Amino acid sequence: MNSLSKKEKKVRASHLALIIAFVGTIAAFFLLLCFLPKHEGELSPNERRLLAKAPTITLENIASGNFGKEVDTWLEDHFPLRNFFVASYAYMNHYFGKNAVESVIMGDEDRLFNAPTQVDESSINKNASKIEEFIGKSGLDAELVIIPSAGSVMTDSLPKLRLEYHDNEMLSIFFDTCTADGVDIEELFAGTGDVGSMYYRTDHHLTMKGSYTVYRALCERLGLTPFAEDEFTKRSFDFYGTVYGTSGLMLTSPDTMEIWEKDGDSEITVSVFDGTNESNYMGMLDESCLEESYVDRYACYLYSNHGLTVIENPNAEQDRTLLVLKDSYGNAIVPFLARHYSRIVMVDTRYYAGIKDTPSELAEQYGIDEFVVIYGTDSINSDISIAWLR
């Protein structure tokens, strides 16, 4: 029998080592998958979404093919070291220049931007027409605040290799159809000399400084005297926003989120309506959302998003009622206005299903005096269930 040469023995040994390493890796991941704690149905603090629950094992589910899909989704969400692999992939794309085509773009100073979206002219025209029609029927003068994305106004902070933002085109289409007066947000922010302080680094919303700047502009148009910044007591919290949650860039340093409070805020009441359900609160701030373990701290403003929110201030400087049509940008702006009005009726048509009164009926019921619209360009460029506005 011929003995194996030393070279052949080395080759066989290396092959055996590779097989053992491969099988060992598979076995290790299988054991980790079996025994590591799962967080099924819980909100992921990094990704800002609910993690998949265990697949439903029924004959109907298996026969329909849904079981296989549920297994795939469950494995994706609970794969061992998933956060490490997601982050590695995100940073690899960033350093190899693929950042420009990802859903989140990393700019200067740890700033994260949602990637630009394509213009949906049909949706913009539909939304603008609905708002224009509602303004006409209400008989009210309306002030429009349409907030462009951070990427569209902070181009100096973006990488050179990137896609173009189309917010100006969206705004042009919108205001060609909806002729109400509006605040030019890009010009307003440019006038501050510090556009970067208007937007969060890890979230698409405005900071309190940005919201306060919009509030002052609205006061000028509504004939109100704005409160000075030094009249507010401020608290600060670490904050990671929704853009961070979808980026995979988990080494990003936290934002700072501020809370601005004023004497008398605790006497303001907030009633929120979701369909036929009503909840009532004292004060405009949900303190539970500011706890360290809470993921979405932006939800503290006016108790997050609801189809209908009614804010009443017994100490308001004037007995007037303001109607606000808004998306989530409005949640941080409206509390400033609530310190002036005896009542604010705030409508978010994205969550309006099940509420018995139409916005027009609410305007008549509450005796609306003035009307403000606050949306981001991402909302006017999409189907935001504006059909409820009637």
mmCIF file of C-alpha atoms in Angstrom:
data_model
loop_
_atom_site.group_PDB
_atom_site.id
_atom_site.type_symbol
_atom_site.label_atom_id
_atom_site.label_comp_id
_atom_site.label_asym_id
_atom_site.label_seq_id
_atom_site.Cartn_x
_atom_site.Cartn_y
_atom_site.Cartn_z
ATOM 1 C CA MET A 1 0.000 0.000 0.000
ATOM 2 C CA ASN A 2 1.392 3.338 -0.962
ATOM 3 C CA SER A 3 1.749 5.758 1.940
ATOM 4 C CA LEU A 4 0.496 9.314 1.555
ATOM 5 C CA SER A 5 3.041 11.997 0.939
ATOM 6 C CA LYS A 6 3.513 14.759 3.482
ATOM 7 C CA LYS A 7 1.911 17.221 1.040
ATOM 8 C CA GLU A 8 -1.189 15.056 0.597
ATOM 9 C CA LYS A 9 -1.499 14.648 4.359
ATOM 10 C CA LYS A 10 -1.382 18.427 4.801
ATOM 11 C CA VAL A 11 -4.063 18.931 2.135
ATOM 12 C CA ARG A 12 -6.331 16.326 3.758
ATOM 13 C CA ALA A 13 -5.753 17.839 7.185
ATOM 14 C CA SER A 14 -6.620 21.320 5.903
ATOM 15 C CA HIS A 15 -9.791 19.995 4.239
ATOM 16 C CA LEU A 16 -10.797 18.232 7.450
ATOM 17 C CA ALA A 17 -10.144 21.415 9.452
ATOM 18 C CA LEU A 18 -12.351 23.410 7.082
ATOM 19 C CA ILE A 19 -15.157 20.845 7.360
ATOM 20 C CA ILE A 20 -14.924 20.838 11.154
ATOM 21 C CA ALA A 21 -14.891 24.640 11.251
ATOM 22 C CA PHE A 22 -17.912 24.847 8.920
ATOM 23 C CA VAL A 23 -19.930 22.251 10.842
ATOM 24 C CA GLY A 24 -18.893 23.819 14.149
ATOM 25 C CA THR A 25 -20.027 27.261 12.993
ATOM 26 C CA ILE A 26 -23.399 25.919 11.840
ATOM 27 C CA ALA A 27 -23.814 24.009 15.112
ATOM 28 C CA ALA A 28 -22.873 27.077 17.173
ATOM 29 C CA PHE A 29 -25.377 29.295 15.381
ATOM 30 C CA PHE A 30 -28.057 26.602 15.708
ATOM 31 C CA LEU A 31 -27.457 26.359 19.470
ATOM 32 C CA LEU A 32 -27.448 30.154 19.810
ATOM 33 C CA LEU A 33 -30.699 30.341 17.853
ATOM 34 C CA CYS A 34 -32.249 27.728 20.147
ATOM 35 C CA PHE A 35 -31.088 29.052 23.496
ATOM 36 C CA LEU A 36 -30.569 32.817 23.217
ATOM 37 C CA PRO A 37 -33.532 34.822 24.594
ATOM 38 C CA LYS A 38 -36.019 35.933 21.934
ATOM 39 C CA HIS A 39 -37.880 39.222 21.843
ATOM 40 C CA GLU A 40 -40.844 38.136 19.749
ATOM 41 C CA GLY A 41 -43.425 40.861 19.180
ATOM 42 C CA GLU A 42 -41.321 43.412 21.072
ATOM 43 C CA LEU A 43 -40.206 46.787 19.751
ATOM 44 C CA SER A 44 -36.605 46.697 18.588
ATOM 45 C CA PRO A 45 -34.737 49.641 20.181
ATOM 46 C CA ASN A 46 -32.340 49.800 17.221
ATOM 47 C CA GLU A 47 -34.772 49.379 14.310
ATOM 48 C CA ARG A 48 -37.929 51.048 15.713
ATOM 49 C CA ARG A 49 -40.195 48.204 14.634
ATOM 50 C CA LEU A 50 -41.874 45.149 16.131
ATOM 51 C CA LEU A 51 -39.881 41.943 15.816
ATOM 52 C CA ALA A 52 -41.595 38.929 14.282
ATOM 53 C CA LYS A 53 -43.576 36.568 16.483
ATOM 54 C CA ALA A 54 -43.166 32.792 16.311
ATOM 55 C CA PRO A 55 -44.756 31.217 13.196
ATOM 56 C CA THR A 56 -48.320 29.919 13.559
ATOM 57 C CA ILE A 57 -48.364 26.141 13.055
ATOM 58 C CA THR A 58 -51.717 25.183 11.542
ATOM 59 C CA LEU A 59 -52.644 23.032 8.553
ATOM 60 C CA GLU A 60 -54.248 26.036 6.864
ATOM 61 C CA ASN A 61 -51.169 28.184 7.410
ATOM 62 C CA ILE A 62 -48.851 25.487 6.069
ATOM 63 C CA ALA A 63 -51.068 24.735 3.051
ATOM 64 C CA SER A 64 -51.317 28.413 2.097
ATOM 65 C CA GLY A 65 -47.556 28.883 2.157
ATOM 66 C CA ASN A 66 -47.758 31.546 4.851
ATOM 67 C CA PHE A 67 -45.954 29.323 7.349
ATOM 68 C CA GLY A 68 -42.784 29.297 5.259
ATOM 69 C CA LYS A 69 -42.871 33.079 4.914
ATOM 70 C CA GLU A 70 -43.389 33.477 8.662
ATOM 71 C CA VAL A 71 -40.430 31.182 9.350
ATOM 72 C CA ASP A 72 -38.207 33.234 7.028
ATOM 73 C CA THR A 73 -39.265 36.495 8.698
ATOM 74 C CA TRP A 74 -38.787 35.015 12.189
ATOM 75 C CA LEU A 75 -35.293 33.783 11.319
ATOM 76 C CA GLU A 76 -34.353 37.176 9.873
ATOM 77 C CA ASP A 77 -35.429 38.947 13.064
ATOM 78 C CA HIS A 78 -33.930 36.503 15.579
ATOM 79 C CA PHE A 79 -30.767 35.337 13.813
ATOM 80 C CA PRO A 80 -27.825 35.242 16.298
ATOM 81 C CA LEU A 81 -25.630 38.360 16.215
ATOM 82 C CA ARG A 82 -28.098 39.933 13.807
ATOM 83 C CA ASN A 83 -27.330 43.498 14.945
ATOM 84 C CA PHE A 84 -23.625 42.910 14.355
ATOM 85 C CA PHE A 85 -24.185 41.682 10.803
ATOM 86 C CA VAL A 86 -26.674 44.474 9.993
ATOM 87 C CA ALA A 87 -24.261 47.108 11.278
ATOM 88 C CA SER A 88 -21.303 45.545 9.443
ATOM 89 C CA TYR A 89 -23.241 45.575 6.177
ATOM 90 C CA ALA A 90 -24.314 49.205 6.672
ATOM 91 C CA TYR A 91 -20.795 50.443 7.434
ATOM 92 C CA MET A 92 -19.317 48.416 4.575
ATOM 93 C CA ASN A 93 -21.729 50.099 2.165
ATOM 94 C CA HIS A 94 -20.864 53.485 3.628
ATOM 95 C CA TYR A 95 -17.105 53.080 3.292
ATOM 96 C CA PHE A 96 -17.318 51.599 -0.209
ATOM 97 C CA GLY A 97 -19.491 54.446 -1.493
ATOM 98 C CA LYS A 98 -22.777 52.534 -1.717
ATOM 99 C CA ASN A 99 -24.135 54.943 0.909
ATOM 100 C CA ALA A 100 -25.569 57.026 -1.922
ATOM 101 C CA VAL A 101 -28.096 54.387 -2.954
ATOM 102 C CA GLU A 102 -29.122 53.150 0.506
ATOM 103 C CA SER A 103 -32.379 54.213 2.218
ATOM 104 C CA VAL A 104 -30.338 56.261 4.704
ATOM 105 C CA ILE A 105 -27.388 58.475 3.800
ATOM 106 C CA MET A 106 -24.626 59.278 6.285
ATOM 107 C CA GLY A 107 -23.454 62.863 6.066
ATOM 108 C CA ASP A 108 -21.049 65.014 8.035
ATOM 109 C CA GLU A 109 -20.861 64.931 11.835
ATOM 110 C CA ASP A 110 -22.767 61.660 12.281
ATOM 111 C CA ARG A 111 -25.819 63.159 10.580
ATOM 112 C CA LEU A 112 -28.226 60.658 9.004
ATOM 113 C CA PHE A 113 -30.581 61.603 6.168
ATOM 114 C CA ASN A 114 -33.476 59.722 4.631
ATOM 115 C CA ALA A 115 -32.645 59.149 0.990
ATOM 116 C CA PRO A 116 -34.556 61.289 -1.537
ATOM 117 C CA THR A 117 -37.833 59.982 -2.897
ATOM 118 C CA GLN A 118 -39.229 60.260 -6.395
ATOM 119 C CA VAL A 119 -41.895 62.861 -7.076
ATOM 120 C CA ASP A 120 -45.435 61.463 -7.059
ATOM 121 C CA GLU A 121 -47.176 64.279 -8.921
ATOM 122 C CA SER A 122 -50.563 62.560 -8.827
ATOM 123 C CA SER A 123 -50.547 62.250 -5.028
ATOM 124 C CA ILE A 124 -49.312 65.812 -4.556
ATOM 125 C CA ASN A 125 -52.078 67.202 -6.768
ATOM 126 C CA LYS A 126 -54.702 65.063 -5.025
ATOM 127 C CA ASN A 127 -53.589 66.159 -1.555
ATOM 128 C CA ALA A 128 -53.297 69.807 -2.544
ATOM 129 C CA SER A 129 -56.763 69.736 -4.153
ATOM 130 C CA LYS A 130 -58.342 68.226 -1.053
ATOM 131 C CA ILE A 131 -56.769 70.827 1.213
ATOM 132 C CA GLU A 132 -57.729 73.649 -1.166
ATOM 133 C CA GLU A 133 -61.297 72.363 -1.295
ATOM 134 C CA PHE A 134 -61.510 72.081 2.493
ATOM 135 C CA ILE A 135 -60.175 75.616 2.976
ATOM 136 C CA GLY A 136 -62.770 76.939 0.554
ATOM 137 C CA LYS A 137 -65.663 75.150 2.257
ATOM 138 C CA SER A 138 -64.560 76.202 5.745
ATOM 139 C CA GLY A 139 -64.471 79.887 4.816
ATOM 140 C CA LEU A 140 -61.274 80.277 6.852
ATOM 141 C CA ASP A 141 -57.966 81.838 5.977
ATOM 142 C CA ALA A 142 -55.333 79.124 6.154
ATOM 143 C CA GLU A 143 -51.631 79.269 6.947
ATOM 144 C CA LEU A 144 -49.615 76.486 5.330
ATOM 145 C CA VAL A 145 -46.389 75.080 6.719
ATOM 146 C CA ILE A 146 -44.865 72.428 4.424
ATOM 147 C CA ILE A 147 -41.523 71.305 5.833
ATOM 148 C CA PRO A 148 -38.846 70.093 3.388
ATOM 149 C CA SER A 149 -36.629 67.133 4.259
ATOM 150 C CA ALA A 150 -33.332 67.796 6.007
ATOM 151 C CA GLY A 151 -31.368 66.479 3.028
ATOM 152 C CA SER A 152 -32.934 68.991 0.669
ATOM 153 C CA VAL A 153 -31.891 72.032 2.740
ATOM 154 C CA MET A 154 -28.562 70.738 4.120
ATOM 155 C CA THR A 155 -26.800 69.778 0.896
ATOM 156 C CA ASP A 156 -23.424 70.922 2.264
ATOM 157 C CA SER A 157 -23.600 68.128 4.863
ATOM 158 C CA LEU A 158 -24.247 65.398 2.287
ATOM 159 C CA PRO A 159 -21.625 63.233 0.580
ATOM 160 C CA LYS A 160 -20.667 64.311 -2.924
ATOM 161 C CA LEU A 161 -21.814 61.013 -4.391
ATOM 162 C CA ARG A 162 -25.584 61.011 -3.857
ATOM 163 C CA LEU A 163 -28.967 61.220 -5.520
ATOM 164 C CA GLU A 164 -30.724 64.556 -5.850
ATOM 165 C CA TYR A 165 -33.560 65.670 -3.586
ATOM 166 C CA HIS A 166 -36.781 66.898 -5.222
ATOM 167 C CA ASP A 167 -38.480 68.759 -2.364
ATOM 168 C CA ASN A 168 -38.508 72.071 -4.225
ATOM 169 C CA GLU A 169 -40.281 70.423 -7.151
ATOM 170 C CA MET A 170 -42.820 68.858 -4.762
ATOM 171 C CA LEU A 171 -43.469 72.228 -3.141
ATOM 172 C CA SER A 172 -43.866 73.899 -6.521
ATOM 173 C CA ILE A 173 -46.465 71.338 -7.644
ATOM 174 C CA PHE A 174 -48.307 71.589 -4.338
ATOM 175 C CA PHE A 175 -48.539 75.393 -4.264
ATOM 176 C CA ASP A 176 -49.550 75.531 -7.920
ATOM 177 C CA THR A 177 -52.739 73.712 -6.863
ATOM 178 C CA CYS A 178 -53.216 74.907 -3.294
ATOM 179 C CA THR A 179 -53.089 78.686 -3.387
ATOM 180 C CA ALA A 180 -53.270 79.416 0.362
ATOM 181 C CA ASP A 181 -50.434 81.416 1.889
ATOM 182 C CA GLY A 182 -47.510 79.462 3.237
ATOM 183 C CA VAL A 183 -44.339 79.923 5.257
ATOM 184 C CA ASP A 184 -41.195 79.454 3.166
ATOM 185 C CA ILE A 185 -39.413 77.050 5.523
ATOM 186 C CA GLU A 186 -36.148 76.803 3.580
ATOM 187 C CA GLU A 187 -35.787 80.588 3.541
ATOM 188 C CA LEU A 188 -36.843 80.805 7.193
ATOM 189 C CA PHE A 189 -34.225 78.285 8.320
ATOM 190 C CA ALA A 190 -31.512 79.777 6.112
ATOM 191 C CA GLY A 191 -32.144 83.099 7.842
ATOM 192 C CA THR A 192 -31.186 81.617 11.210
ATOM 193 C CA GLY A 193 -27.628 81.015 10.032
ATOM 194 C CA ASP A 194 -27.657 77.552 11.601
ATOM 195 C CA VAL A 195 -29.827 75.197 9.554
ATOM 196 C CA GLY A 196 -28.218 72.184 11.220
ATOM 197 C CA SER A 197 -29.819 73.065 14.553
ATOM 198 C CA MET A 198 -33.293 72.971 12.977
ATOM 199 C CA TYR A 199 -33.280 69.199 12.325
ATOM 200 C CA TYR A 200 -32.258 66.216 14.423
ATOM 201 C CA ARG A 201 -29.174 64.284 13.327
ATOM 202 C CA THR A 202 -30.820 60.850 13.624
ATOM 203 C CA ASP A 203 -34.467 61.676 12.941
ATOM 204 C CA HIS A 204 -36.430 63.388 10.169
ATOM 205 C CA HIS A 205 -38.326 65.717 12.538
ATOM 206 C CA LEU A 206 -37.495 69.250 13.591
ATOM 207 C CA THR A 207 -35.683 69.867 16.849
ATOM 208 C CA MET A 208 -37.390 72.057 19.446
ATOM 209 C CA LYS A 209 -35.260 74.906 18.140
ATOM 210 C CA GLY A 210 -36.612 74.259 14.637
ATOM 211 C CA SER A 211 -40.187 73.921 15.903
ATOM 212 C CA TYR A 212 -39.825 77.153 17.871
ATOM 213 C CA THR A 213 -38.548 78.933 14.758
ATOM 214 C CA VAL A 214 -41.637 77.789 12.820
ATOM 215 C CA TYR A 215 -43.853 78.845 15.734
ATOM 216 C CA ARG A 216 -42.435 82.382 15.672
ATOM 217 C CA ALA A 217 -43.105 82.632 11.925
ATOM 218 C CA LEU A 218 -46.691 81.448 12.447
ATOM 219 C CA CYS A 219 -47.188 83.977 15.250
ATOM 220 C CA GLU A 220 -46.251 86.770 12.871
ATOM 221 C CA ARG A 221 -48.820 85.562 10.335
ATOM 222 C CA LEU A 222 -51.532 84.884 12.932
ATOM 223 C CA GLY A 223 -51.112 88.197 14.750
ATOM 224 C CA LEU A 224 -49.752 86.620 17.949
ATOM 225 C CA THR A 225 -46.901 87.808 20.136
ATOM 226 C CA PRO A 226 -44.506 84.858 20.500
ATOM 227 C CA PHE A 227 -43.051 83.923 23.850
ATOM 228 C CA ALA A 228 -39.324 84.601 24.142
ATOM 229 C CA GLU A 229 -37.041 81.576 24.271
ATOM 230 C CA ASP A 230 -35.793 82.487 27.740
ATOM 231 C CA GLU A 231 -39.352 82.184 29.103
ATOM 232 C CA PHE A 232 -39.124 78.392 28.772
ATOM 233 C CA THR A 233 -37.567 75.881 31.127
ATOM 234 C CA LYS A 234 -35.613 73.268 29.171
ATOM 235 C CA ARG A 235 -34.786 69.623 29.841
ATOM 236 C CA SER A 236 -32.518 67.475 27.678
ATOM 237 C CA PHE A 237 -32.468 63.747 26.895
ATOM 238 C CA ASP A 238 -30.402 61.425 24.742
ATOM 239 C CA PHE A 239 -32.392 60.491 21.661
ATOM 240 C CA TYR A 240 -32.146 58.139 18.703
ATOM 241 C CA GLY A 241 -34.647 58.824 15.939
ATOM 242 C CA THR A 242 -36.384 56.783 13.279
ATOM 243 C CA VAL A 243 -33.718 57.434 10.618
ATOM 244 C CA TYR A 244 -31.133 55.862 12.916
ATOM 245 C CA GLY A 245 -33.496 52.920 13.408
ATOM 246 C CA THR A 246 -33.546 52.085 9.705
ATOM 247 C CA SER A 247 -29.870 52.804 9.006
ATOM 248 C CA GLY A 248 -27.995 49.946 10.657
ATOM 249 C CA LEU A 249 -25.323 52.550 11.547
ATOM 250 C CA MET A 250 -25.374 51.639 15.210
ATOM 251 C CA LEU A 251 -22.156 53.426 16.212
ATOM 252 C CA THR A 252 -23.808 56.798 15.565
ATOM 253 C CA SER A 253 -23.695 59.059 18.615
ATOM 254 C CA PRO A 254 -27.052 60.000 20.165
ATOM 255 C CA ASP A 255 -28.977 63.167 19.455
ATOM 256 C CA THR A 256 -30.092 65.547 22.157
ATOM 257 C CA MET A 257 -33.851 65.983 22.435
ATOM 258 C CA GLU A 258 -35.146 68.956 24.397
ATOM 259 C CA ILE A 259 -38.377 69.576 26.244
ATOM 260 C CA TRP A 260 -39.445 73.215 26.539
ATOM 261 C CA GLU A 261 -41.925 73.927 29.336
ATOM 262 C CA LYS A 262 -43.666 77.024 30.599
ATOM 263 C CA ASP A 263 -45.640 78.016 33.677
ATOM 264 C CA GLY A 264 -49.270 76.954 33.341
ATOM 265 C CA ASP A 265 -48.577 73.970 31.053
ATOM 266 C CA SER A 266 -49.791 71.541 33.720
ATOM 267 C CA GLU A 267 -53.284 73.098 33.569
ATOM 268 C CA ILE A 268 -53.693 72.461 29.840
ATOM 269 C CA THR A 269 -55.859 69.415 29.081
ATOM 270 C CA VAL A 270 -55.379 67.077 26.126
ATOM 271 C CA SER A 271 -58.090 64.716 24.854
ATOM 272 C CA VAL A 272 -57.184 62.187 22.170
ATOM 273 C CA PHE A 273 -59.632 60.200 20.056
ATOM 274 C CA ASP A 274 -58.921 56.997 18.148
ATOM 275 C CA GLY A 275 -62.129 55.891 16.492
ATOM 276 C CA THR A 276 -64.659 55.751 19.327
ATOM 277 C CA ASN A 277 -61.983 55.564 22.078
ATOM 278 C CA GLU A 278 -61.214 58.705 24.085
ATOM 279 C CA SER A 279 -58.346 59.327 26.509
ATOM 280 C CA ASN A 280 -57.833 62.452 28.616
ATOM 281 C CA TYR A 281 -54.627 63.886 30.071
ATOM 282 C CA MET A 282 -53.379 66.840 32.068
ATOM 283 C CA GLY A 283 -50.442 68.613 30.473
ATOM 284 C CA MET A 284 -49.117 68.336 26.930
ATOM 285 C CA LEU A 285 -46.235 65.994 27.679
ATOM 286 C CA ASP A 286 -46.268 62.218 28.088
ATOM 287 C CA GLU A 287 -43.555 61.773 30.712
ATOM 288 C CA SER A 288 -43.630 57.979 30.358
ATOM 289 C CA CYS A 289 -42.086 58.352 26.887
ATOM 290 C CA LEU A 290 -39.054 60.080 28.407
ATOM 291 C CA GLU A 291 -38.041 57.123 30.547
ATOM 292 C CA GLU A 292 -34.675 55.646 29.642
ATOM 293 C CA SER A 293 -36.142 52.339 28.482
ATOM 294 C CA TYR A 294 -38.650 53.950 26.105
ATOM 295 C CA VAL A 295 -37.681 53.718 22.441
ATOM 296 C CA ASP A 296 -39.676 56.466 20.673
ATOM 297 C CA ARG A 297 -39.111 59.539 22.820
ATOM 298 C CA TYR A 298 -40.563 61.849 20.159
ATOM 299 C CA ALA A 299 -43.949 60.323 21.064
ATOM 300 C CA CYS A 300 -43.889 62.385 24.280
ATOM 301 C CA TYR A 301 -45.208 65.439 22.420
ATOM 302 C CA LEU A 302 -49.025 65.511 22.721
ATOM 303 C CA TYR A 303 -49.159 61.761 23.418
ATOM 304 C CA SER A 304 -48.064 60.764 19.897
ATOM 305 C CA ASN A 305 -50.293 60.644 16.789
ATOM 306 C CA HIS A 306 -54.080 60.297 16.942
ATOM 307 C CA GLY A 307 -56.918 60.919 14.533
ATOM 308 C CA LEU A 308 -58.274 63.763 16.652
ATOM 309 C CA THR A 309 -56.635 65.688 19.497
ATOM 310 C CA VAL A 310 -58.377 68.495 21.376
ATOM 311 C CA ILE A 311 -56.190 70.788 23.510
ATOM 312 C CA GLU A 312 -57.835 73.217 25.933
ATOM 313 C CA ASN A 313 -56.053 75.973 27.828
ATOM 314 C CA PRO A 314 -58.070 77.724 30.587
ATOM 315 C CA ASN A 315 -55.380 80.415 30.909
ATOM 316 C CA ALA A 316 -55.070 81.316 27.230
ATOM 317 C CA GLU A 317 -54.554 84.943 26.326
ATOM 318 C CA GLN A 318 -57.505 84.850 23.919
ATOM 319 C CA ASP A 319 -60.749 82.914 23.695
ATOM 320 C CA ARG A 320 -60.209 81.575 20.203
ATOM 321 C CA THR A 321 -60.153 78.150 18.570
ATOM 322 C CA LEU A 322 -57.534 77.000 16.079
ATOM 323 C CA LEU A 323 -57.913 74.058 13.709
ATOM 324 C CA VAL A 324 -54.667 72.283 12.831
ATOM 325 C CA LEU A 325 -54.349 69.714 10.058
ATOM 326 C CA LYS A 326 -51.021 67.951 10.561
ATOM 327 C CA ASP A 327 -48.713 64.970 10.401
ATOM 328 C CA SER A 328 -46.145 64.190 13.116
ATOM 329 C CA TYR A 329 -44.183 67.412 12.477
ATOM 330 C CA GLY A 330 -47.069 69.260 14.095
ATOM 331 C CA ASN A 331 -46.734 67.476 17.435
ATOM 332 C CA ALA A 332 -43.730 69.551 18.494
ATOM 333 C CA ILE A 333 -44.998 72.845 16.985
ATOM 334 C CA VAL A 334 -48.615 72.884 18.197
ATOM 335 C CA PRO A 335 -47.758 72.979 21.953
ATOM 336 C CA PHE A 336 -46.237 76.425 21.400
ATOM 337 C CA LEU A 337 -49.485 77.615 19.802
ATOM 338 C CA ALA A 338 -51.598 75.970 22.524
ATOM 339 C CA ARG A 339 -50.288 78.518 25.014
ATOM 340 C CA HIS A 340 -52.108 81.244 23.036
ATOM 341 C CA TYR A 341 -55.457 79.626 22.165
ATOM 342 C CA SER A 342 -58.247 78.537 24.478
ATOM 343 C CA ARG A 343 -58.757 75.500 22.252
ATOM 344 C CA ILE A 344 -56.892 73.738 19.463
ATOM 345 C CA VAL A 345 -58.588 71.024 17.422
ATOM 346 C CA MET A 346 -55.846 68.949 15.810
ATOM 347 C CA VAL A 347 -56.643 66.507 13.004
ATOM 348 C CA ASP A 348 -54.320 63.816 11.653
ATOM 349 C CA THR A 349 -56.140 62.247 8.721
ATOM 350 C CA ARG A 350 -53.708 59.300 8.664
ATOM 351 C CA TYR A 351 -55.412 57.972 11.803
ATOM 352 C CA TYR A 352 -58.900 59.397 11.334
ATOM 353 C CA ALA A 353 -60.811 56.209 10.517
ATOM 354 C CA GLY A 354 -63.722 55.544 12.867
ATOM 355 C CA ILE A 355 -64.222 59.108 14.109
ATOM 356 C CA LYS A 356 -67.873 59.983 13.574
ATOM 357 C CA ASP A 357 -67.516 63.707 12.755
ATOM 358 C CA THR A 358 -65.865 64.873 9.562
ATOM 359 C CA PRO A 359 -63.285 67.677 9.885
ATOM 360 C CA SER A 360 -65.869 70.067 8.396
ATOM 361 C CA GLU A 361 -68.356 69.088 11.079
ATOM 362 C CA LEU A 362 -65.702 69.554 13.740
ATOM 363 C CA ALA A 363 -64.954 73.046 12.437
ATOM 364 C CA GLU A 364 -68.621 73.936 12.797
ATOM 365 C CA GLN A 365 -69.026 72.145 16.137
ATOM 366 C CA TYR A 366 -66.071 73.870 17.802
ATOM 367 C CA GLY A 367 -66.516 77.262 16.146
ATOM 368 C CA ILE A 368 -63.110 77.384 14.474
ATOM 369 C CA ASP A 369 -61.604 80.854 14.090
ATOM 370 C CA GLU A 370 -58.313 80.066 12.331
ATOM 371 C CA PHE A 371 -56.721 77.235 10.400
ATOM 372 C CA VAL A 372 -53.129 75.999 10.099
ATOM 373 C CA VAL A 373 -51.763 73.119 7.992
ATOM 374 C CA ILE A 374 -48.467 71.495 9.032
ATOM 375 C CA TYR A 375 -47.056 68.705 6.851
ATOM 376 C CA GLY A 376 -43.689 67.405 5.728
ATOM 377 C CA THR A 377 -42.996 67.037 2.015
ATOM 378 C CA ASP A 378 -42.915 63.260 2.485
ATOM 379 C CA SER A 379 -46.603 63.423 3.460
ATOM 380 C CA ILE A 380 -47.813 65.616 0.626
ATOM 381 C CA ASN A 381 -45.893 63.359 -1.777
ATOM 382 C CA SER A 382 -47.698 60.211 -0.664
ATOM 383 C CA ASP A 383 -51.181 58.817 -0.034
ATOM 384 C CA ILE A 384 -51.820 60.174 3.485
ATOM 385 C CA SER A 385 -55.492 59.167 3.663
ATOM 386 C CA ILE A 386 -56.408 62.754 2.879
ATOM 387 C CA ALA A 387 -59.813 61.408 1.770
ATOM 388 C CA TRP A 388 -60.920 61.828 5.400
ATOM 389 C CA LEU A 389 -60.601 65.597 4.926
ATOM 390 C CA ARG A 390 -64.139 66.521 3.974
#
